[in-house]
Coordinates of C-alpha atoms (C1' of nucleotides) in Angstrom, one line a residue:
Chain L
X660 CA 75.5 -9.2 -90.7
X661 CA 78.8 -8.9 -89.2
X662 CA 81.6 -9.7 -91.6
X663 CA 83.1 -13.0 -89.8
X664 CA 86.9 -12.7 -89.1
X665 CA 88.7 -15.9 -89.4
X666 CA 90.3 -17.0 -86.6
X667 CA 93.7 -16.5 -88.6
X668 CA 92.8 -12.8 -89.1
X669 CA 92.2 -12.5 -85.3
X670 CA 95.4 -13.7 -84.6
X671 CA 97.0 -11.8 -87.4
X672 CA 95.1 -8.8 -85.7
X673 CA 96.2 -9.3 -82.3
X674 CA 99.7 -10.0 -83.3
X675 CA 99.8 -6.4 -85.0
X676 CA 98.5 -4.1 -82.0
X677 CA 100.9 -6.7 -79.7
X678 CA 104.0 -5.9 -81.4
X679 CA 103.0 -2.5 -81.6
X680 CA 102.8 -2.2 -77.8
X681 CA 106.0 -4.6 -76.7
X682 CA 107.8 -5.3 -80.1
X683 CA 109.1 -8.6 -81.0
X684 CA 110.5 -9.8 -77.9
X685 CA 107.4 -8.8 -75.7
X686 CA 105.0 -10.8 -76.8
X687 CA 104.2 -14.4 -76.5
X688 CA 102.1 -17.2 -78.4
X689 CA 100.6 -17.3 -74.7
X690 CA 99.7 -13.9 -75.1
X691 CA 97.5 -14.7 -78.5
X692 CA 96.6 -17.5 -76.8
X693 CA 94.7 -15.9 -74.3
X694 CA 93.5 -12.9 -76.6
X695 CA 91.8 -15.0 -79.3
X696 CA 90.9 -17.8 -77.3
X697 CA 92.8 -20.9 -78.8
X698 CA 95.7 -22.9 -77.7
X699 CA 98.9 -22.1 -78.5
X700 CA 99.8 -25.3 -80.9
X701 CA 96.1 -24.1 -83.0
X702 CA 98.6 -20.4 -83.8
X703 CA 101.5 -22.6 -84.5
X704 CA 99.2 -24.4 -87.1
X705 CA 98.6 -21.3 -88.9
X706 CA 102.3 -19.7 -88.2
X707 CA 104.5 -22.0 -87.7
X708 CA 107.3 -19.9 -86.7
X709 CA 107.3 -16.7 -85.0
X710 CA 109.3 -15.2 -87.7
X711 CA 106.3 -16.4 -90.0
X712 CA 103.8 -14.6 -87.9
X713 CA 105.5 -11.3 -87.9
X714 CA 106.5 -11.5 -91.5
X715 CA 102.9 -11.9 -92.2
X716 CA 102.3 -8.8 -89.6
X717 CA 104.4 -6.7 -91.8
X718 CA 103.0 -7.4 -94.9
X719 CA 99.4 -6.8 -93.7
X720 CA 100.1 -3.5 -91.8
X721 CA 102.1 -2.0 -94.7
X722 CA 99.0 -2.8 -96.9
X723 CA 96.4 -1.0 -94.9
X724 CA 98.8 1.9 -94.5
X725 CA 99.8 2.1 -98.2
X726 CA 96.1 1.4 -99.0
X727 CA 95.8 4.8 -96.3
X728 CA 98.2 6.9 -98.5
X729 CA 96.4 5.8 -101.8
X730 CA 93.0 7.0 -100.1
X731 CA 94.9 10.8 -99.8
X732 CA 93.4 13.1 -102.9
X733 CA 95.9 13.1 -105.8
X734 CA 95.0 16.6 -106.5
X735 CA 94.4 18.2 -102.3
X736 CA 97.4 21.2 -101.9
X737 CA 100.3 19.4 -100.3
X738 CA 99.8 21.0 -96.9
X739 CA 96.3 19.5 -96.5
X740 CA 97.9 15.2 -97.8
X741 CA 100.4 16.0 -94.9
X742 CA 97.8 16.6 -91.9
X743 CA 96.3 13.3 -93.3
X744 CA 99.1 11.4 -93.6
X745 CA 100.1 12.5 -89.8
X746 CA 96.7 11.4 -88.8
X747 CA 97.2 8.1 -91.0
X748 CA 100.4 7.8 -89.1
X749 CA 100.5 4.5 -86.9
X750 CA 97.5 3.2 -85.5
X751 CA 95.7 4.5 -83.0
X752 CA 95.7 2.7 -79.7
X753 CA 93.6 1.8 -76.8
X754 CA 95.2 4.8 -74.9
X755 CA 95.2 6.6 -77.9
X756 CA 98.7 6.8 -78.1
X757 CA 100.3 5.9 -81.6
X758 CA 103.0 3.8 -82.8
X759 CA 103.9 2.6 -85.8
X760 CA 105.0 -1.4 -86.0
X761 CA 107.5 -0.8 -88.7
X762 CA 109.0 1.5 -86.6
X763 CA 108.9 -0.8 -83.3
X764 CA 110.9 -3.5 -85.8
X765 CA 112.9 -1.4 -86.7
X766 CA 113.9 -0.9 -83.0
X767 CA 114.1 -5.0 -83.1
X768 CA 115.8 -5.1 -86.3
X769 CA 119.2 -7.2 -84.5
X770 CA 116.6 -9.7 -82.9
X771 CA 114.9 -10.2 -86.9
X772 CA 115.8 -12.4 -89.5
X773 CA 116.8 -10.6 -93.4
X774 CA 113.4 -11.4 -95.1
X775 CA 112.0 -9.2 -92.1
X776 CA 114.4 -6.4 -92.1
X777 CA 113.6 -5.7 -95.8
X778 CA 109.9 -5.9 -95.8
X779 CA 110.4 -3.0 -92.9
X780 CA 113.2 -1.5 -95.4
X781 CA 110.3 -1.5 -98.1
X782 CA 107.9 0.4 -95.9
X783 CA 110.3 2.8 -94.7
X784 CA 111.7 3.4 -98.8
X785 CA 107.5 3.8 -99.7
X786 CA 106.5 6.1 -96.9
X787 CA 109.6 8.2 -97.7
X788 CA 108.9 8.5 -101.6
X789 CA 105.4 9.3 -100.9
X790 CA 106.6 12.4 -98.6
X791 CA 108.6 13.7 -101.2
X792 CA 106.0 13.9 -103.7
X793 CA 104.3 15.8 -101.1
X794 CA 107.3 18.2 -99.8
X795 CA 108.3 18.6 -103.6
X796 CA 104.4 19.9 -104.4
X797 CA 104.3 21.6 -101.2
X798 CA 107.6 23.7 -102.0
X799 CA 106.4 24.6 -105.3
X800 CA 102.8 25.8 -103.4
X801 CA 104.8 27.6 -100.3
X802 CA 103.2 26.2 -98.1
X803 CA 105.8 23.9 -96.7
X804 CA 109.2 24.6 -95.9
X805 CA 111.6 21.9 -97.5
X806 CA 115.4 23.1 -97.0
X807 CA 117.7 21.0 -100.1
X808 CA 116.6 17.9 -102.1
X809 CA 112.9 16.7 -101.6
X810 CA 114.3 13.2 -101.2
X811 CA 116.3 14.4 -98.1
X812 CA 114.1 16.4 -96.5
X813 CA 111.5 13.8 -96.9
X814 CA 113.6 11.1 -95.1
X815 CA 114.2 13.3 -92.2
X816 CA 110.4 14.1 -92.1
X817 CA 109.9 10.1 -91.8
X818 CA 112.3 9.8 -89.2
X819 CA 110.8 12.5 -87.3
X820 CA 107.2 11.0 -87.8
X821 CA 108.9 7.4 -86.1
X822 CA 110.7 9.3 -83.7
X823 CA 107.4 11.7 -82.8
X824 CA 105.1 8.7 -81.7
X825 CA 107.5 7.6 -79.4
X826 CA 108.0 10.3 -77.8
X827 CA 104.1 10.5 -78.1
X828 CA 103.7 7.5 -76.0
X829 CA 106.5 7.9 -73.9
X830 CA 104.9 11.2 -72.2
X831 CA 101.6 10.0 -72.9
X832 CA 100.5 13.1 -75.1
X833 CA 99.6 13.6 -78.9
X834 CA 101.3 16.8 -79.7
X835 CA 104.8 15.2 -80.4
X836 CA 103.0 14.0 -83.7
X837 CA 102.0 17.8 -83.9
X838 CA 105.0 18.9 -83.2
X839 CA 106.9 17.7 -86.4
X840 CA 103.9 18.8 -88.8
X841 CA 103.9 22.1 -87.7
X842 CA 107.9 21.9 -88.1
X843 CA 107.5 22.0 -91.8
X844 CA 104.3 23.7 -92.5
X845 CA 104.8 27.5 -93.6
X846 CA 102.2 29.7 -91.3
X847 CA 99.9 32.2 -93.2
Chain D
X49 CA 148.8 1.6 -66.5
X50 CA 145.8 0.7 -67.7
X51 CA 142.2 2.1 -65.8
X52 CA 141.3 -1.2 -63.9
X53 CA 137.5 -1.5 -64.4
X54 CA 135.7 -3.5 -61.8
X55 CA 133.0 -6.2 -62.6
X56 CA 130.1 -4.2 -61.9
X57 CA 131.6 -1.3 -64.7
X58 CA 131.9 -4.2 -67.0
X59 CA 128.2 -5.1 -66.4
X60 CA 126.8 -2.2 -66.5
X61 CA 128.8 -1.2 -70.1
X62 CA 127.8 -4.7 -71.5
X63 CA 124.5 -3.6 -70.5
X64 CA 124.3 -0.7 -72.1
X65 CA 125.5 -2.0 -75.3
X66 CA 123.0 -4.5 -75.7
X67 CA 120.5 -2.4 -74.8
X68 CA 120.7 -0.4 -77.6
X69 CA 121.5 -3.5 -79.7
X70 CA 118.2 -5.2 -79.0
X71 CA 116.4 -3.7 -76.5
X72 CA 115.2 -4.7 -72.6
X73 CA 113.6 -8.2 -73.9
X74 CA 116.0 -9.1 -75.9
X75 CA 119.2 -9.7 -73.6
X76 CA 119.6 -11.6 -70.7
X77 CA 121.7 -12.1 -67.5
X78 CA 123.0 -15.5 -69.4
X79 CA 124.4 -13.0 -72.4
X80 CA 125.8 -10.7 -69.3
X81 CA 127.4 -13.9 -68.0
X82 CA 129.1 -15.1 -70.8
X83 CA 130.3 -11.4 -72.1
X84 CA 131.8 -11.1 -69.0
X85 CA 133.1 -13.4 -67.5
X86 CA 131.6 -14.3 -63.7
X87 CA 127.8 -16.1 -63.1
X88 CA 124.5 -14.9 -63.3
X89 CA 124.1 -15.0 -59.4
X90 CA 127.3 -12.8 -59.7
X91 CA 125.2 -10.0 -61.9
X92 CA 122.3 -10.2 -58.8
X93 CA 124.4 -9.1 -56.6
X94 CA 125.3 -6.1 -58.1
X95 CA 122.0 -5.4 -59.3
X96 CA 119.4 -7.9 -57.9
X97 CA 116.6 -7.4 -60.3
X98 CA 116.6 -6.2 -63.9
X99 CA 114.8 -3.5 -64.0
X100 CA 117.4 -2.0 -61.3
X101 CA 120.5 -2.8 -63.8
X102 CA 118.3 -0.9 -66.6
X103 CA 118.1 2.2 -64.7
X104 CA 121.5 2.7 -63.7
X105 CA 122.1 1.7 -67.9
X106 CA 119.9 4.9 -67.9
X107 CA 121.5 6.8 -65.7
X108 CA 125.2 6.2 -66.6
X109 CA 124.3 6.6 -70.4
X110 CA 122.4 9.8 -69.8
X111 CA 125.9 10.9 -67.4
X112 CA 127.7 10.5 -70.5
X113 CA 125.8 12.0 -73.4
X114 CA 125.0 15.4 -71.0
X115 CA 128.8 15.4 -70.2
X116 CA 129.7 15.3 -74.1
X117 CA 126.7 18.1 -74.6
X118 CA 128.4 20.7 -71.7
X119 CA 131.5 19.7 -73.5
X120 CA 130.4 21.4 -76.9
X121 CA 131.9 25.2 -76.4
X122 CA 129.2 27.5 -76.0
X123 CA 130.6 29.9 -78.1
X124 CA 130.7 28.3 -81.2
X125 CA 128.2 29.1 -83.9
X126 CA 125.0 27.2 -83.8
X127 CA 125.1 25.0 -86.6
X128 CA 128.6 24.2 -85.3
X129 CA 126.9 23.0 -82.8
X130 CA 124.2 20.7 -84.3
X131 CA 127.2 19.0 -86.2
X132 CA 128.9 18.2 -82.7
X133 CA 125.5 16.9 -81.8
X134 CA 125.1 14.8 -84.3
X135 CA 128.4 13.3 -83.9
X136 CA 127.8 12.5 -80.5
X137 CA 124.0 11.4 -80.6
X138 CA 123.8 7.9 -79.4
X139 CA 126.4 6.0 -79.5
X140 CA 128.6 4.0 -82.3
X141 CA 128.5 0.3 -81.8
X142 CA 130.2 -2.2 -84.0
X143 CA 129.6 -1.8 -86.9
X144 CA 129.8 1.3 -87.3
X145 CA 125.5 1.9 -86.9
X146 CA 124.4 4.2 -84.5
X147 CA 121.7 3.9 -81.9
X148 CA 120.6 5.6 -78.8
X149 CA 119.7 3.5 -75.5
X150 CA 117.0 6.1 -74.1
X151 CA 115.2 5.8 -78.0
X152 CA 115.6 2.1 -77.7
X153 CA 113.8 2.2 -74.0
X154 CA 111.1 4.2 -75.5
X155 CA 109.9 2.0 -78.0
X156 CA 110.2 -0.6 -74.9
X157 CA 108.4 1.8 -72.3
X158 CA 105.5 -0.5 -72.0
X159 CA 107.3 -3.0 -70.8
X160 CA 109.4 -1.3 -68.0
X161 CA 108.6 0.5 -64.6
X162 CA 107.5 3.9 -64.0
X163 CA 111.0 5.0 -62.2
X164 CA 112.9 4.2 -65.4
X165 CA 109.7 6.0 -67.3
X166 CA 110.8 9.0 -65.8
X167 CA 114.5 8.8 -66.3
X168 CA 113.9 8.3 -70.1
X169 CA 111.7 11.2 -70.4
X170 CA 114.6 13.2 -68.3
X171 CA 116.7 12.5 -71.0
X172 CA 114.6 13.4 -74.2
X173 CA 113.9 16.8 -72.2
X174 CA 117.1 17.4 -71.6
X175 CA 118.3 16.7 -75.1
X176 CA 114.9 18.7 -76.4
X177 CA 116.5 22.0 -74.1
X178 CA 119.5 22.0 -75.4
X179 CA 118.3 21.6 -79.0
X180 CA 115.8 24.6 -78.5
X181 CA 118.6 26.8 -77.3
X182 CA 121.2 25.9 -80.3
X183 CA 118.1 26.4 -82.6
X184 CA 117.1 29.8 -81.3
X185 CA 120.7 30.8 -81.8
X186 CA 120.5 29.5 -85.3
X187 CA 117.6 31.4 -86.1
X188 CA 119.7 34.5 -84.9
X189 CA 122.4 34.1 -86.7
X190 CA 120.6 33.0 -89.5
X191 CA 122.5 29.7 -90.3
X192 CA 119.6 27.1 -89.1
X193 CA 116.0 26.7 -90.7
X194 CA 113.6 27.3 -87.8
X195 CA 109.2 27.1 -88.4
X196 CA 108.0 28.3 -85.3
X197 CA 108.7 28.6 -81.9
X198 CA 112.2 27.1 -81.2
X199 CA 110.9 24.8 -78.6
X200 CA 108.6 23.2 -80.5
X201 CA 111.1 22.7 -83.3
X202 CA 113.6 21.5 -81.1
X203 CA 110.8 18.7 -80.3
X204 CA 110.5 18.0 -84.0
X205 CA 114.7 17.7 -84.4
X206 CA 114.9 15.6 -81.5
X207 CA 112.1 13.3 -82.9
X208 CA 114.3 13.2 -86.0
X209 CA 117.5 12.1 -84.7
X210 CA 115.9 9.5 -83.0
X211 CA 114.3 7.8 -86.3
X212 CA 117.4 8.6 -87.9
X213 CA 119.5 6.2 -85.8
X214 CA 116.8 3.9 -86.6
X215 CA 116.8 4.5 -89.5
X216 CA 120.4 3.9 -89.9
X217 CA 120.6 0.9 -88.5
X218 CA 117.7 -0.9 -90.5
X219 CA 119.5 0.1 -93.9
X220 CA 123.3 -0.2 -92.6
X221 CA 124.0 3.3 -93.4
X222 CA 125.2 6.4 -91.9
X223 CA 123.7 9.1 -94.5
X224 CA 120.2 9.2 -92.7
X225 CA 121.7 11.5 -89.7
X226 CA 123.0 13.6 -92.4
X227 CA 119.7 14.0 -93.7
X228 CA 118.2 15.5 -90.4
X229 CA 121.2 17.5 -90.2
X230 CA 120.7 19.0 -93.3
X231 CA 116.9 19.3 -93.4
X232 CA 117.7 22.1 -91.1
X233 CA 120.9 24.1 -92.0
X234 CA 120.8 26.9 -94.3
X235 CA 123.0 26.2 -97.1
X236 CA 125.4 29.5 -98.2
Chain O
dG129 C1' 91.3 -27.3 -87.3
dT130 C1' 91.7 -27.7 -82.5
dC131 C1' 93.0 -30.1 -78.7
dT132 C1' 96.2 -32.5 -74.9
dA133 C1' 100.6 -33.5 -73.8
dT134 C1' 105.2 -32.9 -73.8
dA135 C1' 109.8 -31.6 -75.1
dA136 C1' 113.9 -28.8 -74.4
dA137 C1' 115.8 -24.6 -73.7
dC138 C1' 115.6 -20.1 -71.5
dG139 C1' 113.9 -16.4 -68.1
dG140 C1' 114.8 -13.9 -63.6
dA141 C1' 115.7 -14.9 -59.1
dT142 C1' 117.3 -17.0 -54.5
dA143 C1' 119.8 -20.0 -50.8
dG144 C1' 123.8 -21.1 -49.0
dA145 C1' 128.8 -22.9 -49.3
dC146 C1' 133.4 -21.0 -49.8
Chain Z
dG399 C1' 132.4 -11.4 -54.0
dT400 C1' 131.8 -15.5 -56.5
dC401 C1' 130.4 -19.8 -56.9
dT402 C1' 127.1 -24.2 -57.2
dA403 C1' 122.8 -25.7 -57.1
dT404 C1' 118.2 -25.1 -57.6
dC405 C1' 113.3 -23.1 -58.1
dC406 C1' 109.7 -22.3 -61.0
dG407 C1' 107.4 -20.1 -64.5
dT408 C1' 107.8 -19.0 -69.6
dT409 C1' 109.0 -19.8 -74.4
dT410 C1' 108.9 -21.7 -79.0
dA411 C1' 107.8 -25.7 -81.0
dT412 C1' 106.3 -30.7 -82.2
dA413 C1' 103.7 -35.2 -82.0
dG414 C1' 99.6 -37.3 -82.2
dA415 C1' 94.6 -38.0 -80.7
dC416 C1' 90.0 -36.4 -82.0

DNA sequence: GTCTATAAACGGATAGAC
DNA sequence: GTCTATCCGTTTATAGAC
């Protein structure tokens, strides 16, 4: 009993890990094409642009993330929400390397039409509130370090996060993520 | 009296700009062409493939941003130091956004050659040493926030300058470096 | 919905004249 | 060194048959 996955969601699916990998300039409609098995002009029938297609990418990655952060326990201690959001971070892929897409846009943002650049703006602004939440409980627990304003400190944690996976993937090794968790966490 | 720069200077600084405006698949020998003035046969001769015109982008770019980091005095106190940094970190293109070319290449990585792999990674290690030294020093003198070794926070910092340019860029604003900056100086 | 066929522009790259 | 001319594959996208 295999839940089926529309041919749209397969392409949908495939366009997410592809943009992941290349970003918007490194992939092709060929490239679905070939992945899911129809012709080019059958993706065009159910994005007609490009700019469609990764709109639509957006809007179902930030989902499943946000839909990630939700799953976190309201009441964990802040320390414990963080080493499940770094694990939540990105996707995980075949090489086990992560990225995450809104962060490859970001990269692509000059190539991108506006609607794009402020669905990517709206997953940046949500990831960010949610870590300040976090550093704000974690500074009241000690158990992170937070230096000023939570809503600072929690933007430069993001950026870190982004900037961690590719590095991540650019030396082929997971402890950049590491790296930048242990960077606020207080040892015991 | 002015500096006479030769074609191949103007390609290679035209190349590096749109590098880190849109990345390796998203400019073309045609945009060379037109920004400067001679053919796109002209651009194989000085570099005959692409991925030979990236690397020296690389290479040159790196040349610069090491030059500017020997240039910071070494005897100036370390969060001195990390304000110099962030000043020169990447590079300021039009409008006034910043971005770094070896950052850009990373989220590219899959697409591009092992040689230029390397020289990317040369750079972020580089960068990550110097950031480790400036933050132990910190930590002496008490003025910078480090958790943990030095090394591995220096990781974490680097991490977060990257996203920050990112960052930057995807909201047209300059405040995000100043949020990494400040998520590790010590206020007085 | 999916296909074939095709358009029209763009991609990196090369040969050879000047 | 720079040009013209050209190769040939790729890219996004559309028209129309089935």
């Amino acid at each position: 009993m295999e839940p089926t996955t529309t041919v749209r969601e397969q392409i949908l699916d495939h366009a997410i890990t592809l943009i992941m990998l290349r970003g918007y300039n490194g992939f092709s409609y060929r490239d679905l094409s070939s992945l899911v098995g129809v012709k080019t002009s059958s993706i065009h029938y159910y994005f007609p642009s490009k700019d469609d297609l990764v709109l639509e990418a957006v809007n179902e990655y930030s989902k499943e993330v946000l839909n990630g952060l939700n799953a976190i326990g309201a009441s964990l201690p802040a320390d414990a929400k963080l080493s499940k959001y770094a694990k939540l971070f990105g996707r995980t892929l075949g090489d086990g390397n992560q990225i995450c897409l809104c962060g490859m846009l970001a990269a692509d943002i000059e190539s991108l039409p506006d609607n794009i650049r402020q669905a990517v703006q709206a997953f940046f602004k949500a990831n960010e509130n949610w870590l300040a939440k976090v550093l704000a409980q974690g500074a009241q627990e000690h158990t992170l370090a937070v230096n000023g304003k939570p809503e600072n400190a929690a933007r430069a944690l993001f950026a870190a996060f982004q900037g961690s996976v590719l590095a991540s993937r650019l030396f082929h090794t997971k402890a950049r993520l590491e790296d930048v968790e242990a960077s606020v966490r207080i040892a015991r």
